[in-house]
Short mmCIF file of C-alpha atoms and ligand atoms in Angstrom, two decimals:
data_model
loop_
_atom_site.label_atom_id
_atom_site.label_comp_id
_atom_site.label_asym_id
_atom_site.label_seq_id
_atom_site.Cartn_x
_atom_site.Cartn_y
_atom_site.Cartn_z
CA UNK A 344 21.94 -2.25 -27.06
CA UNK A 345 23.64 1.04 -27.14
CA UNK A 346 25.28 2.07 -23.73
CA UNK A 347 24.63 6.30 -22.57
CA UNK A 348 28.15 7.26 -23.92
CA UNK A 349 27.92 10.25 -21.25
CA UNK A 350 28.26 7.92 -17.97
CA UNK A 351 31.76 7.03 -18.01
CA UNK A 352 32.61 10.97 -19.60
CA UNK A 353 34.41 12.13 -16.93
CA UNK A 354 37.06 8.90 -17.21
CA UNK A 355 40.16 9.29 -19.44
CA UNK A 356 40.12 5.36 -20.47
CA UNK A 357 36.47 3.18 -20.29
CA UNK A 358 36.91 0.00 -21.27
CA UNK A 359 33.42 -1.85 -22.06
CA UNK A 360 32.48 -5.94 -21.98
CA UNK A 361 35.66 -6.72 -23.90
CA UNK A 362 35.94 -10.51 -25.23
CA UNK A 363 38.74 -12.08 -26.28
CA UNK A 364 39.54 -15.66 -27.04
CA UNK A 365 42.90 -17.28 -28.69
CA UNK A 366 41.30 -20.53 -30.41
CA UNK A 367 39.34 -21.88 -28.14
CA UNK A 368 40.66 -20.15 -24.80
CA UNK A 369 38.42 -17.52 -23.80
CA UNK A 370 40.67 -15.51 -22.09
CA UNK A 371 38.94 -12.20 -21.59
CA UNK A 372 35.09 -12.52 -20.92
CA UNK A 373 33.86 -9.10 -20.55
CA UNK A 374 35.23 -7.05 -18.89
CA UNK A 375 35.00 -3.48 -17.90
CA UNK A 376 37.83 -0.87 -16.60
CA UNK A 377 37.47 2.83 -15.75
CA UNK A 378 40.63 5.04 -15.41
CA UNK A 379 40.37 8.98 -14.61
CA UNK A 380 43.02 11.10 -15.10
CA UNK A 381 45.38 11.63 -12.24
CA UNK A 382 43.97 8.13 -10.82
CA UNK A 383 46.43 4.92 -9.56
CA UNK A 384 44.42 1.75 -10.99
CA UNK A 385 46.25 -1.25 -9.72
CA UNK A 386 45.14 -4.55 -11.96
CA UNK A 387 45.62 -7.35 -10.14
CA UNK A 388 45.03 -11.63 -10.59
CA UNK A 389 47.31 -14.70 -10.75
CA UNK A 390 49.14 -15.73 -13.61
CA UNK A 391 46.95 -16.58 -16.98
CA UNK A 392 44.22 -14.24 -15.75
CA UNK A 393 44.06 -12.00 -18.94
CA UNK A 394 46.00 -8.99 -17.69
CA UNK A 395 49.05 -8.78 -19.83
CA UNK A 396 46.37 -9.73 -23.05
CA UNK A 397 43.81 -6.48 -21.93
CA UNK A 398 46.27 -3.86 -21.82
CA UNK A 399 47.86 -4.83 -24.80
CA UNK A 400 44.45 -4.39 -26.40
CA UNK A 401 44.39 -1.46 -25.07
CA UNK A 402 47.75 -0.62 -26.51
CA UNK A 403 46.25 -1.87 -29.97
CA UNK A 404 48.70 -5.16 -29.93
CA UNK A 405 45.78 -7.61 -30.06
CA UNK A 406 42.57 -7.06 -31.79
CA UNK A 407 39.57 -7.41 -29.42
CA UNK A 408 36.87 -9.77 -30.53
CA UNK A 409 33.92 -7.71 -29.41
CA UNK A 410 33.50 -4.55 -26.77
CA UNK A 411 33.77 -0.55 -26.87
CA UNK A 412 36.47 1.46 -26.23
CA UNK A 413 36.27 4.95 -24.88
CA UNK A 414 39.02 8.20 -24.68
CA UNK A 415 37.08 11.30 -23.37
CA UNK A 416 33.93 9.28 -23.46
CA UNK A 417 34.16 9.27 -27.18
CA UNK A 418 34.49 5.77 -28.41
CA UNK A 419 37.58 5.07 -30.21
CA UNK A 420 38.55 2.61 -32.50
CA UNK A 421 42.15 0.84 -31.23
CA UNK A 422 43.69 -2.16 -33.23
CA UNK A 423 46.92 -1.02 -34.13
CA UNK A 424 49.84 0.61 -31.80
CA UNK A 425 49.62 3.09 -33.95
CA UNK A 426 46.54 4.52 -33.10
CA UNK A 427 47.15 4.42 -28.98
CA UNK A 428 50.05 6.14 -29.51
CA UNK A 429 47.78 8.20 -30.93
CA UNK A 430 45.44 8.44 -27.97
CA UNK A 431 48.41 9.12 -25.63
CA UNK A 432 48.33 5.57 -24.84
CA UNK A 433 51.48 3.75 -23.66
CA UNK A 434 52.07 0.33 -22.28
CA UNK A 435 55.42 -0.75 -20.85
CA UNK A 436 55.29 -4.31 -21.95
CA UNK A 437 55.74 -7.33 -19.10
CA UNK A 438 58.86 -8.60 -20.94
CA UNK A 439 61.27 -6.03 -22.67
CA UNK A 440 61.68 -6.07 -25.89
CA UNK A 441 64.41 -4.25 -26.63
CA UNK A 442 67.11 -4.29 -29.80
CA UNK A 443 69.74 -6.40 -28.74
CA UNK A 444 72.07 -4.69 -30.83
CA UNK A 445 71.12 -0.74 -30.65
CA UNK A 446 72.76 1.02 -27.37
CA UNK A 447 70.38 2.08 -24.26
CA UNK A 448 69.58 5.60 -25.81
CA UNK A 449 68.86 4.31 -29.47
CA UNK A 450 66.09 1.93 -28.20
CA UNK A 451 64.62 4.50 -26.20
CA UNK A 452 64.38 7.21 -28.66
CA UNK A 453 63.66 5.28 -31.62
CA UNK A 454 60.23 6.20 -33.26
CA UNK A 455 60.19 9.90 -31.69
CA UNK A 456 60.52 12.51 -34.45
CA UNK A 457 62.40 15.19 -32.33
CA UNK A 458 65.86 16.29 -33.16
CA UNK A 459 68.44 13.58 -31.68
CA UNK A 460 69.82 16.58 -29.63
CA UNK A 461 66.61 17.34 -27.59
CA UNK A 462 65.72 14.28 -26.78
CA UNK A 463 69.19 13.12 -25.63
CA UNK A 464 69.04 16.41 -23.74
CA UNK A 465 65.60 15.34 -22.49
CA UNK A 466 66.60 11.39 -21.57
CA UNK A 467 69.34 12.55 -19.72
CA UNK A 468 67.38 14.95 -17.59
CA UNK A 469 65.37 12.30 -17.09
CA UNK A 470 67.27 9.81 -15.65
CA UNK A 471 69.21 12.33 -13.60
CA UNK A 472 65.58 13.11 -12.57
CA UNK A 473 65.16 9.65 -11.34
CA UNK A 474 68.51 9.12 -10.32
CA UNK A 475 68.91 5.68 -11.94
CA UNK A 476 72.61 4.77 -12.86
CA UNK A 477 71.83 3.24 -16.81
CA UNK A 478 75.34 3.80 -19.04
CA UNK A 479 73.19 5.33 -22.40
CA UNK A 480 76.12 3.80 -24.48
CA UNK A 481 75.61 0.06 -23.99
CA UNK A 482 74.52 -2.24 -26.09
CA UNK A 483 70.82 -3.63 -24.89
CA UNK A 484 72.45 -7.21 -25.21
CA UNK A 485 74.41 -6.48 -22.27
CA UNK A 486 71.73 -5.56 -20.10
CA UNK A 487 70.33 -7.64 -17.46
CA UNK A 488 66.49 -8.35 -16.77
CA UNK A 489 66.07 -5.49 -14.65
CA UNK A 490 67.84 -2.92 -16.55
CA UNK A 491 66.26 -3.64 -19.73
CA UNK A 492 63.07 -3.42 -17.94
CA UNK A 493 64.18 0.16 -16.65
CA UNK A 494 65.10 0.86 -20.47
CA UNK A 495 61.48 0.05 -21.36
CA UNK A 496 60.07 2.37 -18.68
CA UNK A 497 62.46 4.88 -20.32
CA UNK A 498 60.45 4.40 -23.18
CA UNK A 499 56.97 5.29 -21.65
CA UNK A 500 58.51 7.87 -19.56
CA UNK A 501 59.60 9.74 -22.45
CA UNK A 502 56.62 9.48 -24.41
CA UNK A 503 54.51 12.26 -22.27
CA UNK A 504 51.71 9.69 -22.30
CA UNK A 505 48.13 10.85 -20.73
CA UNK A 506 47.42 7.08 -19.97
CA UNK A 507 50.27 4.88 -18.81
CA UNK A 508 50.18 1.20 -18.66
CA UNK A 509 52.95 -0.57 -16.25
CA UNK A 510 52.30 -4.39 -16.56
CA UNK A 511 54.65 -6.00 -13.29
CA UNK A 512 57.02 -3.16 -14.26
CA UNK A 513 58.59 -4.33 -10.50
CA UNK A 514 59.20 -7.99 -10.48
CA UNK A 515 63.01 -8.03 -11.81
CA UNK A 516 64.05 -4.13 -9.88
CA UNK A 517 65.80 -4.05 -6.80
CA UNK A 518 64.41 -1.75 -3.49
CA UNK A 519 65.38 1.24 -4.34
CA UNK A 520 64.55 1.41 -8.09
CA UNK A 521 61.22 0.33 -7.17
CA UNK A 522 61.54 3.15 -4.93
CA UNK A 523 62.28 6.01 -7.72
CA UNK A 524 59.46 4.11 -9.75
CA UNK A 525 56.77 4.77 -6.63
CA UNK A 526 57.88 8.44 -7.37
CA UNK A 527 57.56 8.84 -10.91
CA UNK A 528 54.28 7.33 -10.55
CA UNK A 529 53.48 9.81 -7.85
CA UNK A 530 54.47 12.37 -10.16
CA UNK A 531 52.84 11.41 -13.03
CA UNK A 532 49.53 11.22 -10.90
CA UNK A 533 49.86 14.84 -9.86
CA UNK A 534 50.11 15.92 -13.55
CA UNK A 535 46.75 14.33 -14.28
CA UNK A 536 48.08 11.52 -15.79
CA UNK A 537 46.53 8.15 -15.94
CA UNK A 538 47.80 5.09 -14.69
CA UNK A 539 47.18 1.14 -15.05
CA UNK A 540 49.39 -0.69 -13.01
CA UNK A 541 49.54 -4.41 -13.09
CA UNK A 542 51.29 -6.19 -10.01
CA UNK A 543 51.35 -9.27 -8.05
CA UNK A 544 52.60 -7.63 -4.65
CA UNK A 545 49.29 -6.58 -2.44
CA UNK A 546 51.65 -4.59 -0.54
CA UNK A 547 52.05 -1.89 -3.77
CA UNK A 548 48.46 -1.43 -4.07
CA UNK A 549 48.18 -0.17 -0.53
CA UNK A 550 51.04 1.86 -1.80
CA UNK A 551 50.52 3.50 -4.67
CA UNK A 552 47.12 2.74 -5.99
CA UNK A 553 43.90 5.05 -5.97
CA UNK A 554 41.59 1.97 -7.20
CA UNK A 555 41.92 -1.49 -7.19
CA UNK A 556 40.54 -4.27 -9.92
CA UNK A 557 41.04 -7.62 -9.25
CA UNK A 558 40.94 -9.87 -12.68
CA UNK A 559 40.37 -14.01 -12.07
CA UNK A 560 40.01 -15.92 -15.58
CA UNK A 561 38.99 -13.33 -17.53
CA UNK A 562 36.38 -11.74 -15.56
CA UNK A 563 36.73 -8.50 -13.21
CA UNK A 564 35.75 -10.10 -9.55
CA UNK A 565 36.14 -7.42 -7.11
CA UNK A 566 36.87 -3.78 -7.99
CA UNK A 567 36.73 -0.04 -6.18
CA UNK A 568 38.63 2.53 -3.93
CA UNK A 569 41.52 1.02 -2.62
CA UNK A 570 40.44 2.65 0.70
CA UNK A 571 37.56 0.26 1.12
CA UNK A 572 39.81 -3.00 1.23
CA UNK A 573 42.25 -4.78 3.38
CA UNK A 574 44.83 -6.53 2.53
CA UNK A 575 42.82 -10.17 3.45
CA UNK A 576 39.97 -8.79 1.32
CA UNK A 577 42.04 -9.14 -1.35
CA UNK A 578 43.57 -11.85 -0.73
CA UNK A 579 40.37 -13.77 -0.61
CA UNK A 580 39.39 -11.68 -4.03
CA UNK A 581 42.31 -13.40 -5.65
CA UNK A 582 41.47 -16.73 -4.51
CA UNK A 583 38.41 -18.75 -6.54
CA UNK A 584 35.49 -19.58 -4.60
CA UNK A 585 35.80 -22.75 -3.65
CA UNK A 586 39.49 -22.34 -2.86
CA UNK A 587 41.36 -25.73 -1.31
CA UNK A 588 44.41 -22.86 -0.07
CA UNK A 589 43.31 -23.00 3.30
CA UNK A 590 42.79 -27.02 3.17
CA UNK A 591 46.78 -26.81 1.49
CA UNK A 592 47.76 -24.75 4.72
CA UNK A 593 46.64 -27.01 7.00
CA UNK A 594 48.29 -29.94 5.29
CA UNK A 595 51.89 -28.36 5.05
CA UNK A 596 51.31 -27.85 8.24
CA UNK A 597 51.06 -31.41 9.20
CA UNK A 598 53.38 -32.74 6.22
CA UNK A 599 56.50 -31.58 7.98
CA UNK A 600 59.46 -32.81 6.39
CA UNK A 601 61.25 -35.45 8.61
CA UNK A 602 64.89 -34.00 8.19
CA UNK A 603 66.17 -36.97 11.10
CA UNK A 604 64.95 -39.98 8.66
CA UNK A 605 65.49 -38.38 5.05
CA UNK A 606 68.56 -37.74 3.09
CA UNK A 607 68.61 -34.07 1.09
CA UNK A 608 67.91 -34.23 -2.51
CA UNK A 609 70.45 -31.37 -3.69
CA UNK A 610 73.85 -31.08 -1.41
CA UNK A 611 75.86 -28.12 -2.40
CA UNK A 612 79.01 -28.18 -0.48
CA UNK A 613 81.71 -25.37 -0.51
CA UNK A 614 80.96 -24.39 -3.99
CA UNK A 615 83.30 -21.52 -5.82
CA UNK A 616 82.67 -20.32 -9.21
CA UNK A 617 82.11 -17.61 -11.66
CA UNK A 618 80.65 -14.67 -9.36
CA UNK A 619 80.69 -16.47 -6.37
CA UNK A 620 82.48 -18.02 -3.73
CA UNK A 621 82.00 -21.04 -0.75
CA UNK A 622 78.33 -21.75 -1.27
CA UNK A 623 76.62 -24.57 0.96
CA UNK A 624 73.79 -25.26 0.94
CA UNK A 625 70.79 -28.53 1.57
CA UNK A 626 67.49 -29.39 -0.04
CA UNK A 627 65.52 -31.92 1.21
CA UNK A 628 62.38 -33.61 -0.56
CA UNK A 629 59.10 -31.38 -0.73
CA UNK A 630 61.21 -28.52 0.80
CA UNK A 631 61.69 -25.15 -0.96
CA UNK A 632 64.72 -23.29 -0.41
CA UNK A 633 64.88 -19.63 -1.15
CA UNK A 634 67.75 -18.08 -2.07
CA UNK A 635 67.76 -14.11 -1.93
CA UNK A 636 70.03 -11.01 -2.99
CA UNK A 637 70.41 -7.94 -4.45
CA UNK A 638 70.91 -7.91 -8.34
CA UNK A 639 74.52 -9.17 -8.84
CA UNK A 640 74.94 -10.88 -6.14
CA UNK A 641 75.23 -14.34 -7.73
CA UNK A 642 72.10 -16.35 -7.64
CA UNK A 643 71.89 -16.98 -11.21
CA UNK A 644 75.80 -17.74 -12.03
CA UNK A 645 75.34 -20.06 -8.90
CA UNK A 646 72.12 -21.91 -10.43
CA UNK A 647 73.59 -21.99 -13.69
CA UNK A 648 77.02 -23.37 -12.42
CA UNK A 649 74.93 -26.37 -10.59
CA UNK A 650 72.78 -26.86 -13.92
CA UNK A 651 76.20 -27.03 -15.73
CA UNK A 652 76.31 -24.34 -17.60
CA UNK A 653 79.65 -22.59 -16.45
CA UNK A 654 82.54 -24.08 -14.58
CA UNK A 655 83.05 -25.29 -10.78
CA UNK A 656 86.56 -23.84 -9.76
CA UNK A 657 86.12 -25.54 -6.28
CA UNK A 658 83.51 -27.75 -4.08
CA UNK A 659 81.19 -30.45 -5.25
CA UNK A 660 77.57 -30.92 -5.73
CA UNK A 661 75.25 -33.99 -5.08
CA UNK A 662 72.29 -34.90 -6.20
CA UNK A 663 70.38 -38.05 -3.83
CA UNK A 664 74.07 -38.74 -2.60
CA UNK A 665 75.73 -39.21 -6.34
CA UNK A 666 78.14 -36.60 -7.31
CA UNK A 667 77.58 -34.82 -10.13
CA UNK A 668 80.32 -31.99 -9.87
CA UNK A 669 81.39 -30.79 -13.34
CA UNK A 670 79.05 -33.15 -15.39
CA UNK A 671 77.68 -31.43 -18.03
CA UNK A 672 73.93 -29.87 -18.40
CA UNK A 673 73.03 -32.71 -20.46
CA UNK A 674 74.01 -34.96 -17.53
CA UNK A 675 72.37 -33.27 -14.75
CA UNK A 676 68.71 -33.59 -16.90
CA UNK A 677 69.28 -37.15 -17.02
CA UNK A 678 70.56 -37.06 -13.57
CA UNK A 679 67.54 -35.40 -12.47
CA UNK A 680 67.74 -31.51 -12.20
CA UNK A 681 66.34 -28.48 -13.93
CA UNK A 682 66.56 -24.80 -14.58
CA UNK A 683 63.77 -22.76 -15.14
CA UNK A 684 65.79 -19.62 -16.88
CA UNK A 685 65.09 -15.83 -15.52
CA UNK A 686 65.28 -14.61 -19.48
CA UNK A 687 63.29 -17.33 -21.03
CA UNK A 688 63.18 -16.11 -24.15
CA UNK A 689 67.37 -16.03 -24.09
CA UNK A 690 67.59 -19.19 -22.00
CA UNK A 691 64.61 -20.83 -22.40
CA UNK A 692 66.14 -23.73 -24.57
CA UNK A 693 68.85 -26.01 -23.04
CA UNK A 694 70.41 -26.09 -26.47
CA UNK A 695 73.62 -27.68 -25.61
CA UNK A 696 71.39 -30.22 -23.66
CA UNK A 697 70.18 -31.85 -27.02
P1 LIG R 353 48.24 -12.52 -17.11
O1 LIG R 353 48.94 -11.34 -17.68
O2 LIG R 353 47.08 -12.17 -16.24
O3 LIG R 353 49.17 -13.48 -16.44
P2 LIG R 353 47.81 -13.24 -19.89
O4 LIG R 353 46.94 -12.17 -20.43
O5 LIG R 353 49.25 -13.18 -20.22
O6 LIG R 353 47.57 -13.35 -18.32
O7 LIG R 353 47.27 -14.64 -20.38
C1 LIG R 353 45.92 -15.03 -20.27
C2 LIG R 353 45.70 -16.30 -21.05
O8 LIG R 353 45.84 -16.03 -22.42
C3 LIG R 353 46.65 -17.41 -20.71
O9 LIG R 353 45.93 -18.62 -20.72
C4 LIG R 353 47.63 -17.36 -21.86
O10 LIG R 353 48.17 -18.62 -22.08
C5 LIG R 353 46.77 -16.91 -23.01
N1 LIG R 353 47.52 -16.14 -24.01
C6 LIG R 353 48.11 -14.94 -23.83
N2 LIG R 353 48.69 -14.50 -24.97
C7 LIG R 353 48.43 -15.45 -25.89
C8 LIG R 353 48.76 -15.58 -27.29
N3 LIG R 353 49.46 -14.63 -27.94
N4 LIG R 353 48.35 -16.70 -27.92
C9 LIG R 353 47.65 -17.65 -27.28
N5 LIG R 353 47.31 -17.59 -25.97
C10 LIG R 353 47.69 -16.50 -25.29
MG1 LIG R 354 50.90 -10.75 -17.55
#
């Protein structure tokens, strides 16, 4: 049963028929990943398809159940952080985890053993580098979504890693952080570094990526040179084989809401708040209404205003025709709307709805 060691030699990371299964979910079944240094892999699959759970045994944050792990070709034995720090493995994690309490600079440096000096020296350089505006002095409790996520980039940034692992490191940042991102990644690649890089937008592969793996319930379904794929190729590589999408299409095409004979669900009329100002807006049933800006705009203080989390200085809102302006969030559960929070592990629990 023993594989020839040599064939995957001249890749930096070879990962080899790794299982993995949390009770009875098999979530990984086997699969296989190459990464050479100075090489773009993009990893890509829809949510639950065992991404997030292979690179963090790869980072040594789960224990595999069964399957070989090469650095160099030389089969290593992974299992704890410890040792893929070792490796010159890092992984910047999907959700930051960051210490709410420790400033910007003391959760990036923390573990290194360099003198505090150099390595503020060397984290200032590089975010000057990367021309990111991130205040080093702030408290990580203060930070939105995106910047903590920048914070934990800071992280693998400084580490010098020879394999980087970005799981959706671009799902909270704004264009033009993405932007310096592409570059640092660009960078990185030149120096012979490798890079995983996890992502839901088909548009960054084309972008960035040298080789492409798409992952669908555990198994790898399509993978090589990104050069050798379109953009539908992949599409249809993310979809399962029988896939009722195209059947879905069609019906939303024909299911067009009838805005002459229906009332909306969700009327927000000439709302003013906390962060922003004269918001109107209609839903109507089976409609989905986007709602788009830059970070800081006001999105979330408007959703969380509606849910009834902070306070209406002016305009009403209606749910089915009732008004529900000001009611409280445990009202506007009963009353029939929800909030699906952007931190979830912050504002996952409505605790002031029980
Ligand atoms: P992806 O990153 O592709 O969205 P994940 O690797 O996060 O997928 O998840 C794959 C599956 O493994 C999902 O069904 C998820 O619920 C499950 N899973 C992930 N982490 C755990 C865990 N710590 N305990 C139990 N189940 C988990
Ligand atoms: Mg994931």
């Amino acid at each position: 049963m023993h594989e020839v060691v040599k064939n995957h030699s001249d890749s930096l990371l070879s990962v080899r028929g790794i299982t993995k299964s949390f009770g009875s979910n098999v979530v990984l079944k086997g699969v296989d990943l190459d990464v050479k240094a100075g090489e773009v892999v993009a990893l890509i699959g829809g949510n639950g398809a065992g991404k997030s759970t292979l690179v963090k045994i790869i980072m040594g944050i789960y224990e595999k159940d069964d399957g070989r792990i090469y650095m160099d070709g030389e089969p290593v034995k992974l299992g704890k952080p410890s040792a893929s720090l070792l490796q010159g493995i890092y992984l910047v994690p999907q959700e930051p985890m960051l210490f709410p309490n420790m400033t910007v600079e003391e959760n990036v440096i923390m573990g290194f053993e360099e003198k505090r000096g150099d390595l503020h020296k060397r984290l200032t350089e590089l975010i000057d580098h990367l021309g990111w505006k991130l205040d080093l002095s702030r408290k990580a409790a203060t930070l939105s979504i995106a910047e903590q996520q920048l914070v934990e980039l800071l992280r693998g940034l400084m580490r010098n890693s020879r394999l980087l692992i970005l799981d959706e490191p671009t799902s909270s940042l704004t264009f033009n952080e993405v932007k310096s991102l592409f570059r640092i990644v660009m960078d990185l690649r030149e120096k012979g570094i490798g890079i995983v890089y996890i992502t839901h937008r088909l548009s960054e592969v084309f972008e960035i990526a040298d080789q492409v793996l798409i992952m669908r319930d555990g198994i790898i379904t399509l993978s090589g040179a990104v050069s050798e794929f379109t953009r539908d190729m992949l599409v249809a590589g993310l979809l399962p084989p029988d896939s009722q999408v195209q059947k879905a299409k069609d019906k939303s095409e024909a299911s067009k809401i009838d805005y002459e004979n229906t009332k909306p669900a969700l009327i927000v009329d000439g709302l003013t708040g906390y962060g922003f100002s004269d918001i109107s807006l209609e839903v109507y049933p089976g409609e989905i209404l986007g709602l788009a800006g830059v970070v800081g705009a006001g999105r979330t203080e408007l959703a969380t205003t509606i849910f009834g989390r902070d306070v209406i200085k002016r305009g009403k809102v209606l749910i089915d025709g009732v008004d529900i302006t000001g009611h409280s969030t445990k009202q506007v559960l009963d009353e029939g709307l929800n909030y699906v929070a952007e931190d979830r592990f912050l504002n996952g629990i409505s605790a002031s709805a029980m």
